[in-house]
């Protein structure tokens, strides 16, 4: 184990448990005597190129534990997607600061950065161990059973739809919730875990893995509304038509054409609003409400899966162990070994970098608007313990007196 | 105590604890020997006029406890606002079913319904005890320290802003969250309880109690953004200009004028999107994100104040006690007696019905964009126990090597 400093950074969108992975790296790394200091890069790779480092060796263990339980990226994040030149800058800084171990917590873009930096170090014959630590609420990393951050976001979505379904049952109408996940529908599909009774919503789920047709959508809503007197819908922000054009773009251009102007409809609530307008105008249903879950679903404080917390901590800890006791760079991957149990593997960076996993076919019903029991079995253990449960009054109806026949 | 049946109904928007009040009524009423049966009206007053009753005497105590812990209105709700004729229909049905005790859980519209039904009964010389039980996330009932449902919704808003602030600190820019409350700003103001450190957001809070000027708003955002490099904003859906015109209407008509068309921008995300567009276009800030909390804030499953649960239960229980041991109709009101402790009073229906409370001046700072410590002291105990807490890494900065001066 060569001597050197440890550097940890966080990239991409924050999650509820990304600080668990950071704390896992820091607390584990501080146990190794060959580790001189543990640095954290402030705001991801942009913090590296600007030499914005925090000395985490000076941080107390207790505060690290408290920060681990706090959502969002405590080190700050960045949307920078480094190209070769940017990675060479990163490498230059790592070298100047005598960094021997580089840990980057992030999605597939981040793993690609780790891959390039790793190659730069090898080319320069500089001893640098580079490990990518998985994180994304989209659950779209290949080679992983699932990714840290996803279970907690999925729990938020499931709990949100549990409540939205109850609300919609009390004041009936159509409710549509738009969920994050541009390419992978896992998070949207998590809405199904909010169902308990057969007539509970979400009654319809629209995923980016299937082609979306506005006409089919309206027909689905009509059928459901006629059957239950109400309709709860979960739609991914990434739904698109057969050409791959996002539905939001399609509907917006219609609005523009109608108005003969250049109306700018940018903003996060637009897709929900446009789909709700379609339902109101084409189906004539009065009470139609749309919510866009937006940033709440990835940052809400106080909705976290304990399984997710534990695993996010472990991928950070394992990353350090692979770096210290192993002989190669790579990405830590979660593998499922039981119902429910996981183990970790170090997989090649090339196998993760730049690739996108989408929902497997076996997880989606033939109708395309619901998930299978296989998906429910897959997701339920990830949501963790203490999931709320909805109860109903039993329908002991009283006979009518004034209008006995009705 | 005359013999008779008990009828309980729920009206208006669901809350996280309205079923506690319903369970409080049912469980307490079932203890009284003069109570023949306990009915629940299905979907509020519309269920009454249609004689849609559930026999809650047949419901198990355990299931009532489980339902009490479930958000939204288990009996269903309605948006019907009964006029005199409607109330006469209600009275006719109550008489036909031998109802001796009528409990209606709802906001100020519901209390007005109770008032009219009470008068009808008196006029007909029919022995009917009518009690209004308070409920509203808007906290806008006069004569109450606060109303059941508000504390849990406020907790959701505070937790949401805690997370949104952390997210915005990790990936900087402007974040705007639109909160419910058309006339009263209590729920929007609850965002302030998400702050821990002096530079935490929300940095700006816009309430319907103050006039909103788009120019002033943009100036506020600019100043904050220059100071902190980021800006988190909480805005009430009810913000309006000096003439009382809602800002959403004002901004929408601008869009229409620009496009020379009839663009329909209805839908819940519009206000957030329009304000974000203003910031992007006028201030040139790139990363501007808007969320509309929508139905999540009143129905999210798994975010509830235990203080709110307890009090919602107690107003239901007290309503029955006032009905059985008292000699007049009225509305149950929450009075604060200590820090923190409450007691209940039966106040005249006329004193609550149709009136709207807004935030007291002492709760709003002179700037109009923040709340006072008096408000923090008022709200904090209502949020209940176990509120999450955000922790930060301490800024032990490492000296730069490549660019030591910067």
Tab-separated table of C-alpha atoms in Angstrom, chain B residues 56-400:
chain	number	residue	atom	x	y	z
B	56	UNK	CA	-69.342	3.387	12.005
B	57	UNK	CA	-70.801	1.589	15.020
B	58	UNK	CA	-69.828	-1.572	13.129
B	59	UNK	CA	-66.214	-0.491	12.647
B	60	UNK	CA	-63.562	-2.025	14.923
B	61	UNK	CA	-61.691	0.211	17.326
B	62	UNK	CA	-58.396	-1.058	15.961
B	63	UNK	CA	-59.250	-0.178	12.392
B	64	UNK	CA	-60.427	3.256	13.509
B	65	UNK	CA	-57.008	3.765	15.095
B	66	UNK	CA	-55.283	2.654	11.871
B	67	UNK	CA	-57.480	4.949	9.775
B	68	UNK	CA	-56.783	7.797	12.220
B	69	UNK	CA	-53.090	7.453	11.330
B	70	UNK	CA	-53.845	7.512	7.599
B	71	UNK	CA	-53.874	10.905	5.862
B	72	UNK	CA	-56.730	12.287	3.736
B	73	UNK	CA	-60.447	12.092	4.449
B	74	UNK	CA	-61.414	8.451	4.977
B	75	UNK	CA	-65.103	9.320	4.659
B	76	UNK	CA	-64.442	11.176	1.419
B	77	UNK	CA	-64.875	14.889	1.012
B	78	UNK	CA	-66.667	17.426	-1.148
B	79	UNK	CA	-66.200	20.960	-2.468
B	80	UNK	CA	-69.961	21.684	-2.244
B	81	UNK	CA	-70.660	24.939	-0.434
B	82	UNK	CA	-74.255	24.592	0.740
B	83	UNK	CA	-76.617	27.548	0.501
B	84	UNK	CA	-79.797	27.836	2.548
B	85	UNK	CA	-81.750	25.453	0.309
B	86	UNK	CA	-78.952	22.856	0.427
B	87	UNK	CA	-78.852	23.142	4.223
B	88	UNK	CA	-82.597	22.588	4.373
B	89	UNK	CA	-82.055	19.377	2.370
B	90	UNK	CA	-79.378	18.359	4.874
B	91	UNK	CA	-81.728	19.016	7.759
B	92	UNK	CA	-84.490	16.974	6.129
B	93	UNK	CA	-82.206	13.953	5.869
B	94	UNK	CA	-80.870	14.343	9.418
B	95	UNK	CA	-84.447	14.378	10.692
B	96	UNK	CA	-85.445	11.348	8.618
B	97	UNK	CA	-82.531	9.351	10.025
B	98	UNK	CA	-83.173	10.478	13.587
B	99	UNK	CA	-79.804	12.205	13.875
B	100	UNK	CA	-79.496	13.954	17.222
B	101	UNK	CA	-75.846	14.991	16.991
B	102	UNK	CA	-74.143	16.429	13.913
B	103	UNK	CA	-70.354	16.889	13.746
B	104	UNK	CA	-68.783	18.491	10.708
B	105	UNK	CA	-64.974	18.582	10.370
B	106	UNK	CA	-63.806	21.351	8.040
B	107	UNK	CA	-62.741	24.934	7.435
B	108	UNK	CA	-64.721	28.160	7.609
B	109	UNK	CA	-67.099	27.150	4.791
B	110	UNK	CA	-67.965	24.034	6.770
B	111	UNK	CA	-68.548	26.037	9.923
B	112	UNK	CA	-70.995	28.194	7.997
B	113	UNK	CA	-72.875	25.067	6.906
B	114	UNK	CA	-73.061	23.950	10.542
B	115	UNK	CA	-74.354	27.386	11.491
B	116	UNK	CA	-77.204	27.303	8.947
B	117	UNK	CA	-78.183	23.697	9.779
B	118	UNK	CA	-78.200	24.633	13.473
B	119	UNK	CA	-80.593	27.507	12.754
B	120	UNK	CA	-82.859	25.300	10.653
B	121	UNK	CA	-83.125	22.795	13.496
B	122	UNK	CA	-83.922	25.516	16.006
B	123	UNK	CA	-86.540	26.973	13.695
B	124	UNK	CA	-88.151	23.533	13.314
B	125	UNK	CA	-87.897	22.958	17.053
B	126	UNK	CA	-86.027	19.726	16.346
B	127	UNK	CA	-83.509	18.675	18.994
B	128	UNK	CA	-80.195	18.644	17.086
B	129	UNK	CA	-76.815	19.400	18.573
B	130	UNK	CA	-74.455	20.799	15.877
B	131	UNK	CA	-70.701	21.078	16.427
B	132	UNK	CA	-68.071	22.283	13.987
B	133	UNK	CA	-64.615	20.702	14.313
B	134	UNK	CA	-61.740	22.824	12.927
B	135	UNK	CA	-59.491	21.649	10.124
B	136	UNK	CA	-57.452	23.457	7.499
B	137	UNK	CA	-53.832	23.426	6.353
B	138	UNK	CA	-54.209	27.165	5.629
B	139	UNK	CA	-54.492	27.947	9.364
B	140	UNK	CA	-56.982	30.677	8.511
B	141	UNK	CA	-59.755	30.086	11.065
B	142	UNK	CA	-60.302	33.024	13.412
B	143	UNK	CA	-60.418	32.443	17.154
B	144	UNK	CA	-57.961	29.523	16.999
B	145	UNK	CA	-54.313	29.586	17.996
B	146	UNK	CA	-53.895	27.267	15.027
B	147	UNK	CA	-55.949	24.627	13.225
B	148	UNK	CA	-55.437	20.844	13.001
B	149	UNK	CA	-53.821	19.885	9.703
B	150	UNK	CA	-51.711	23.027	9.506
B	151	UNK	CA	-48.848	21.748	11.708
B	152	UNK	CA	-48.297	18.618	9.589
B	153	UNK	CA	-48.464	20.547	6.314
B	154	UNK	CA	-46.093	23.125	7.835
B	155	UNK	CA	-43.736	20.321	8.782
B	156	UNK	CA	-43.771	19.079	5.191
B	157	UNK	CA	-42.987	22.577	3.912
B	158	UNK	CA	-40.178	23.068	6.456
B	159	UNK	CA	-38.628	19.675	5.619
B	160	UNK	CA	-39.011	20.329	1.906
B	161	UNK	CA	-37.136	23.624	2.199
B	162	UNK	CA	-34.447	22.041	4.397
B	163	UNK	CA	-33.769	19.615	1.554
B	164	UNK	CA	-34.194	22.171	-1.223
B	165	UNK	CA	-31.702	24.437	0.537
B	166	UNK	CA	-29.137	21.624	0.745
B	167	UNK	CA	-29.714	20.729	-2.901
B	168	UNK	CA	-29.322	24.363	-3.940
B	169	UNK	CA	-26.105	24.638	-1.907
B	170	UNK	CA	-24.660	21.615	-3.747
B	171	UNK	CA	-25.690	22.721	-7.238
B	172	UNK	CA	-26.011	26.478	-6.938
B	173	UNK	CA	-28.532	28.695	-8.679
B	174	UNK	CA	-31.992	29.972	-7.871
B	175	UNK	CA	-34.665	27.697	-6.428
B	176	UNK	CA	-38.279	28.764	-6.034
B	177	UNK	CA	-40.942	26.717	-4.255
B	178	UNK	CA	-44.617	27.651	-4.530
B	179	UNK	CA	-46.677	26.812	-1.454
B	180	UNK	CA	-50.463	26.564	-0.911
B	181	UNK	CA	-52.454	29.238	0.899
B	182	UNK	CA	-54.457	31.645	-1.205
B	183	UNK	CA	-55.182	34.275	1.462
B	184	UNK	CA	-53.128	33.337	4.515
B	185	UNK	CA	-49.349	32.959	4.330
B	186	UNK	CA	-48.836	30.713	7.369
B	187	UNK	CA	-47.936	27.638	5.323
B	188	UNK	CA	-45.511	29.521	3.085
B	189	UNK	CA	-43.939	31.143	6.144
B	190	UNK	CA	-43.296	27.663	7.577
B	191	UNK	CA	-40.482	27.412	5.004
B	192	UNK	CA	-38.439	29.600	7.377
B	193	UNK	CA	-38.371	26.776	9.933
B	194	UNK	CA	-36.127	24.847	7.511
B	195	UNK	CA	-33.258	27.276	8.194
B	196	UNK	CA	-30.399	26.356	10.522
B	197	UNK	CA	-27.293	28.323	9.488
B	198	UNK	CA	-27.418	32.101	8.826
B	199	UNK	CA	-26.752	31.662	5.104
B	200	UNK	CA	-29.338	28.880	4.680
B	201	UNK	CA	-32.397	29.370	2.497
B	202	UNK	CA	-35.158	30.254	2.163
B	203	UNK	CA	-33.542	33.657	1.738
B	204	UNK	CA	-36.765	35.280	0.560
B	205	UNK	CA	-40.375	34.579	1.528
B	206	UNK	CA	-43.349	36.101	-0.317
B	207	UNK	CA	-46.689	36.090	1.461
B	208	UNK	CA	-50.223	37.043	0.362
B	209	UNK	CA	-50.332	39.403	3.374
B	210	UNK	CA	-47.984	41.769	1.510
B	211	UNK	CA	-48.234	43.322	-1.939
B	212	UNK	CA	-46.000	41.618	-4.498
B	213	UNK	CA	-44.106	43.634	-7.064
B	214	UNK	CA	-42.267	41.773	-9.801
B	215	UNK	CA	-39.609	44.518	-9.985
B	216	UNK	CA	-39.004	44.446	-6.233
B	217	UNK	CA	-38.888	40.628	-6.394
B	218	UNK	CA	-36.226	40.678	-9.114
B	219	UNK	CA	-34.191	43.231	-7.140
B	220	UNK	CA	-34.419	41.043	-3.999
B	221	UNK	CA	-33.303	37.955	-5.917
B	222	UNK	CA	-30.398	39.838	-7.515
B	223	UNK	CA	-29.148	41.145	-4.151
B	224	UNK	CA	-29.387	37.698	-2.520
B	225	UNK	CA	-27.750	35.937	-5.451
B	226	UNK	CA	-24.854	38.381	-5.408
B	227	UNK	CA	-24.426	37.917	-1.666
B	228	UNK	CA	-24.615	34.116	-1.406
B	229	UNK	CA	-24.014	32.948	-4.965
B	230	UNK	CA	-27.397	31.308	-4.787
B	231	UNK	CA	-30.972	32.039	-3.735
B	232	UNK	CA	-33.803	29.952	-2.296
B	233	UNK	CA	-37.296	31.468	-2.428
B	234	UNK	CA	-40.623	30.479	-0.878
B	235	UNK	CA	-43.658	32.033	-2.552
B	236	UNK	CA	-47.321	31.689	-1.725
B	237	UNK	CA	-49.643	30.714	-4.565
B	238	UNK	CA	-51.752	33.683	-3.471
B	239	UNK	CA	-49.248	36.502	-4.067
B	240	UNK	CA	-50.945	39.490	-5.704
B	241	UNK	CA	-50.280	43.056	-6.821
B	242	UNK	CA	-51.519	46.248	-5.137
B	243	UNK	CA	-54.915	45.932	-6.825
B	244	UNK	CA	-55.324	42.411	-5.510
B	245	UNK	CA	-54.754	40.831	-8.926
B	246	UNK	CA	-52.996	37.473	-8.542
B	247	UNK	CA	-49.443	37.575	-9.899
B	248	UNK	CA	-50.120	34.460	-11.960
B	249	UNK	CA	-52.883	36.343	-13.813
B	250	UNK	CA	-50.627	39.364	-14.281
B	251	UNK	CA	-47.721	37.342	-15.706
B	252	UNK	CA	-49.997	35.215	-17.864
B	253	UNK	CA	-51.612	38.203	-19.498
B	254	UNK	CA	-48.109	39.471	-20.334
B	255	UNK	CA	-47.398	36.205	-22.098
B	256	UNK	CA	-50.656	36.519	-23.966
B	257	UNK	CA	-49.913	40.071	-25.012
B	258	UNK	CA	-46.453	39.085	-26.208
B	259	UNK	CA	-47.809	36.316	-28.347
B	260	UNK	CA	-50.892	38.136	-29.616
B	261	UNK	CA	-52.821	34.939	-29.089
B	262	UNK	CA	-55.006	33.192	-26.601
B	263	UNK	CA	-52.517	30.954	-24.860
B	264	UNK	CA	-54.028	28.974	-22.040
B	265	UNK	CA	-51.543	28.472	-19.260
B	266	UNK	CA	-53.832	26.962	-16.666
B	267	UNK	CA	-52.381	24.322	-14.369
B	268	UNK	CA	-50.604	24.185	-11.075
B	269	UNK	CA	-46.990	24.636	-12.209
B	270	UNK	CA	-47.588	27.913	-14.022
B	271	UNK	CA	-46.765	30.455	-11.298
B	272	UNK	CA	-43.410	28.861	-10.458
B	273	UNK	CA	-42.525	28.563	-14.140
B	274	UNK	CA	-43.477	32.154	-14.914
B	275	UNK	CA	-41.501	33.578	-11.985
B	276	UNK	CA	-38.496	31.439	-12.978
B	277	UNK	CA	-38.747	32.741	-16.535
B	278	UNK	CA	-38.714	36.308	-15.214
B	279	UNK	CA	-35.508	35.598	-13.276
B	280	UNK	CA	-33.839	33.900	-16.241
B	281	UNK	CA	-34.814	36.584	-18.726
B	282	UNK	CA	-34.376	39.691	-16.621
B	283	UNK	CA	-31.447	38.745	-14.384
B	284	UNK	CA	-29.615	36.470	-16.788
B	285	UNK	CA	-29.145	33.741	-14.166
B	286	UNK	CA	-28.823	30.379	-15.877
B	287	UNK	CA	-29.740	27.741	-13.342
B	288	UNK	CA	-33.234	28.631	-12.121
B	289	UNK	CA	-35.540	25.875	-10.891
B	290	UNK	CA	-39.118	26.049	-9.709
B	291	UNK	CA	-41.210	23.491	-7.849
B	292	UNK	CA	-44.891	23.711	-7.040
B	293	UNK	CA	-45.519	21.648	-3.926
B	294	UNK	CA	-49.104	20.988	-5.000
B	295	UNK	CA	-50.913	18.104	-3.381
B	296	UNK	CA	-47.778	16.619	-1.846
B	297	UNK	CA	-47.858	19.189	0.955
B	298	UNK	CA	-51.280	18.178	2.227
B	299	UNK	CA	-51.340	14.446	1.519
B	300	UNK	CA	-47.776	13.166	1.652
B	301	UNK	CA	-47.783	9.912	3.549
B	302	UNK	CA	-45.118	9.757	6.232
B	303	UNK	CA	-44.672	13.383	7.216
B	304	UNK	CA	-46.841	14.247	10.160
B	305	UNK	CA	-46.505	16.210	13.390
B	306	UNK	CA	-47.271	14.143	16.477
B	307	UNK	CA	-48.533	17.297	18.184
B	308	UNK	CA	-50.945	17.793	15.289
B	309	UNK	CA	-52.134	14.173	15.497
B	310	UNK	CA	-52.805	14.494	19.208
B	311	UNK	CA	-54.668	17.779	18.915
B	312	UNK	CA	-56.722	16.647	15.907
B	313	UNK	CA	-57.802	13.652	17.964
B	314	UNK	CA	-58.633	15.854	20.918
B	315	UNK	CA	-60.813	18.354	19.007
B	316	UNK	CA	-62.900	15.369	17.836
B	317	UNK	CA	-63.159	13.968	21.340
B	318	UNK	CA	-63.918	17.380	22.866
B	319	UNK	CA	-66.614	18.025	20.258
B	320	UNK	CA	-68.519	14.984	21.521
B	321	UNK	CA	-68.056	16.030	25.131
B	322	UNK	CA	-69.360	19.554	24.396
B	323	UNK	CA	-72.320	18.023	22.561
B	324	UNK	CA	-73.230	15.575	25.289
B	325	UNK	CA	-72.552	17.666	28.383
B	326	UNK	CA	-73.102	21.118	26.949
B	327	UNK	CA	-76.227	23.088	26.112
B	328	UNK	CA	-75.325	24.897	22.926
B	329	UNK	CA	-74.003	24.477	19.396
B	330	UNK	CA	-70.617	25.866	18.447
B	331	UNK	CA	-67.167	25.414	16.983
B	332	UNK	CA	-64.310	23.792	18.899
B	333	UNK	CA	-61.347	26.189	19.082
B	334	UNK	CA	-57.731	25.598	20.084
B	335	UNK	CA	-56.319	28.029	22.650
B	336	UNK	CA	-52.627	28.073	23.610
B	337	UNK	CA	-52.059	27.921	27.372
B	338	UNK	CA	-48.296	27.384	27.634
B	339	UNK	CA	-45.053	26.711	25.749
B	340	UNK	CA	-46.195	24.265	24.757
B	341	UNK	CA	-49.712	23.373	25.893
B	342	UNK	CA	-53.259	23.926	24.636
B	343	UNK	CA	-56.828	23.782	25.838
B	344	UNK	CA	-60.105	23.820	23.936
B	345	UNK	CA	-63.168	26.089	23.975
B	346	UNK	CA	-66.541	25.939	22.321
B	347	UNK	CA	-66.945	29.262	20.532
B	348	UNK	CA	-70.109	30.563	18.755
B	349	UNK	CA	-70.458	29.362	15.151
B	350	UNK	CA	-71.024	32.955	13.967
B	351	UNK	CA	-67.595	33.932	15.281
B	352	UNK	CA	-65.836	31.445	12.951
B	353	UNK	CA	-68.156	31.025	9.979
B	354	UNK	CA	-67.142	32.719	6.753
B	355	UNK	CA	-64.259	34.660	8.326
B	356	UNK	CA	-60.605	34.411	7.281
B	357	UNK	CA	-57.582	34.878	9.523
B	358	UNK	CA	-54.348	36.059	7.940
B	359	UNK	CA	-50.846	36.291	9.406
B	360	UNK	CA	-50.529	38.799	12.226
B	361	UNK	CA	-48.193	41.757	11.512
B	362	UNK	CA	-45.883	40.756	14.371
B	363	UNK	CA	-45.072	37.536	12.472
B	364	UNK	CA	-43.695	39.339	9.392
B	365	UNK	CA	-40.479	41.376	9.288
B	366	UNK	CA	-40.498	44.984	8.066
B	367	UNK	CA	-38.768	43.868	4.862
B	368	UNK	CA	-41.863	41.816	4.101
B	369	UNK	CA	-39.713	38.911	2.900
B	370	UNK	CA	-38.977	37.082	6.149
B	371	UNK	CA	-40.648	35.983	9.368
B	372	UNK	CA	-39.898	37.170	12.887
B	373	UNK	CA	-38.677	35.195	15.882
B	374	UNK	CA	-42.208	35.553	17.256
B	375	UNK	CA	-43.384	33.426	14.341
B	376	UNK	CA	-40.617	30.876	14.868
B	377	UNK	CA	-41.613	30.608	18.549
B	378	UNK	CA	-45.247	30.272	17.492
B	379	UNK	CA	-44.672	27.527	14.937
B	380	UNK	CA	-41.795	25.424	16.255
B	381	UNK	CA	-43.704	23.487	18.962
B	382	UNK	CA	-46.483	22.668	16.491
B	383	UNK	CA	-44.082	20.823	14.174
B	384	UNK	CA	-43.719	18.079	16.776
B	385	UNK	CA	-40.898	15.785	17.750
B	386	UNK	CA	-38.213	14.150	15.637
B	387	UNK	CA	-37.806	16.962	13.107
B	388	UNK	CA	-34.770	16.169	10.930
B	389	UNK	CA	-31.676	18.307	11.386
B	390	UNK	CA	-29.112	19.247	8.716
B	391	UNK	CA	-25.366	19.041	9.367
B	392	UNK	CA	-22.457	20.520	7.431
B	393	UNK	CA	-18.804	19.713	7.027
B	394	UNK	CA	-16.569	22.311	8.697
B	395	UNK	CA	-14.599	24.366	6.211
B	396	UNK	CA	-11.018	23.292	7.000
B	397	UNK	CA	-9.588	24.585	3.742
B	398	UNK	CA	-6.390	23.179	2.234
B	399	UNK	CA	-3.802	25.657	0.882
B	400	UNK	CA	-3.535	25.758	-2.910
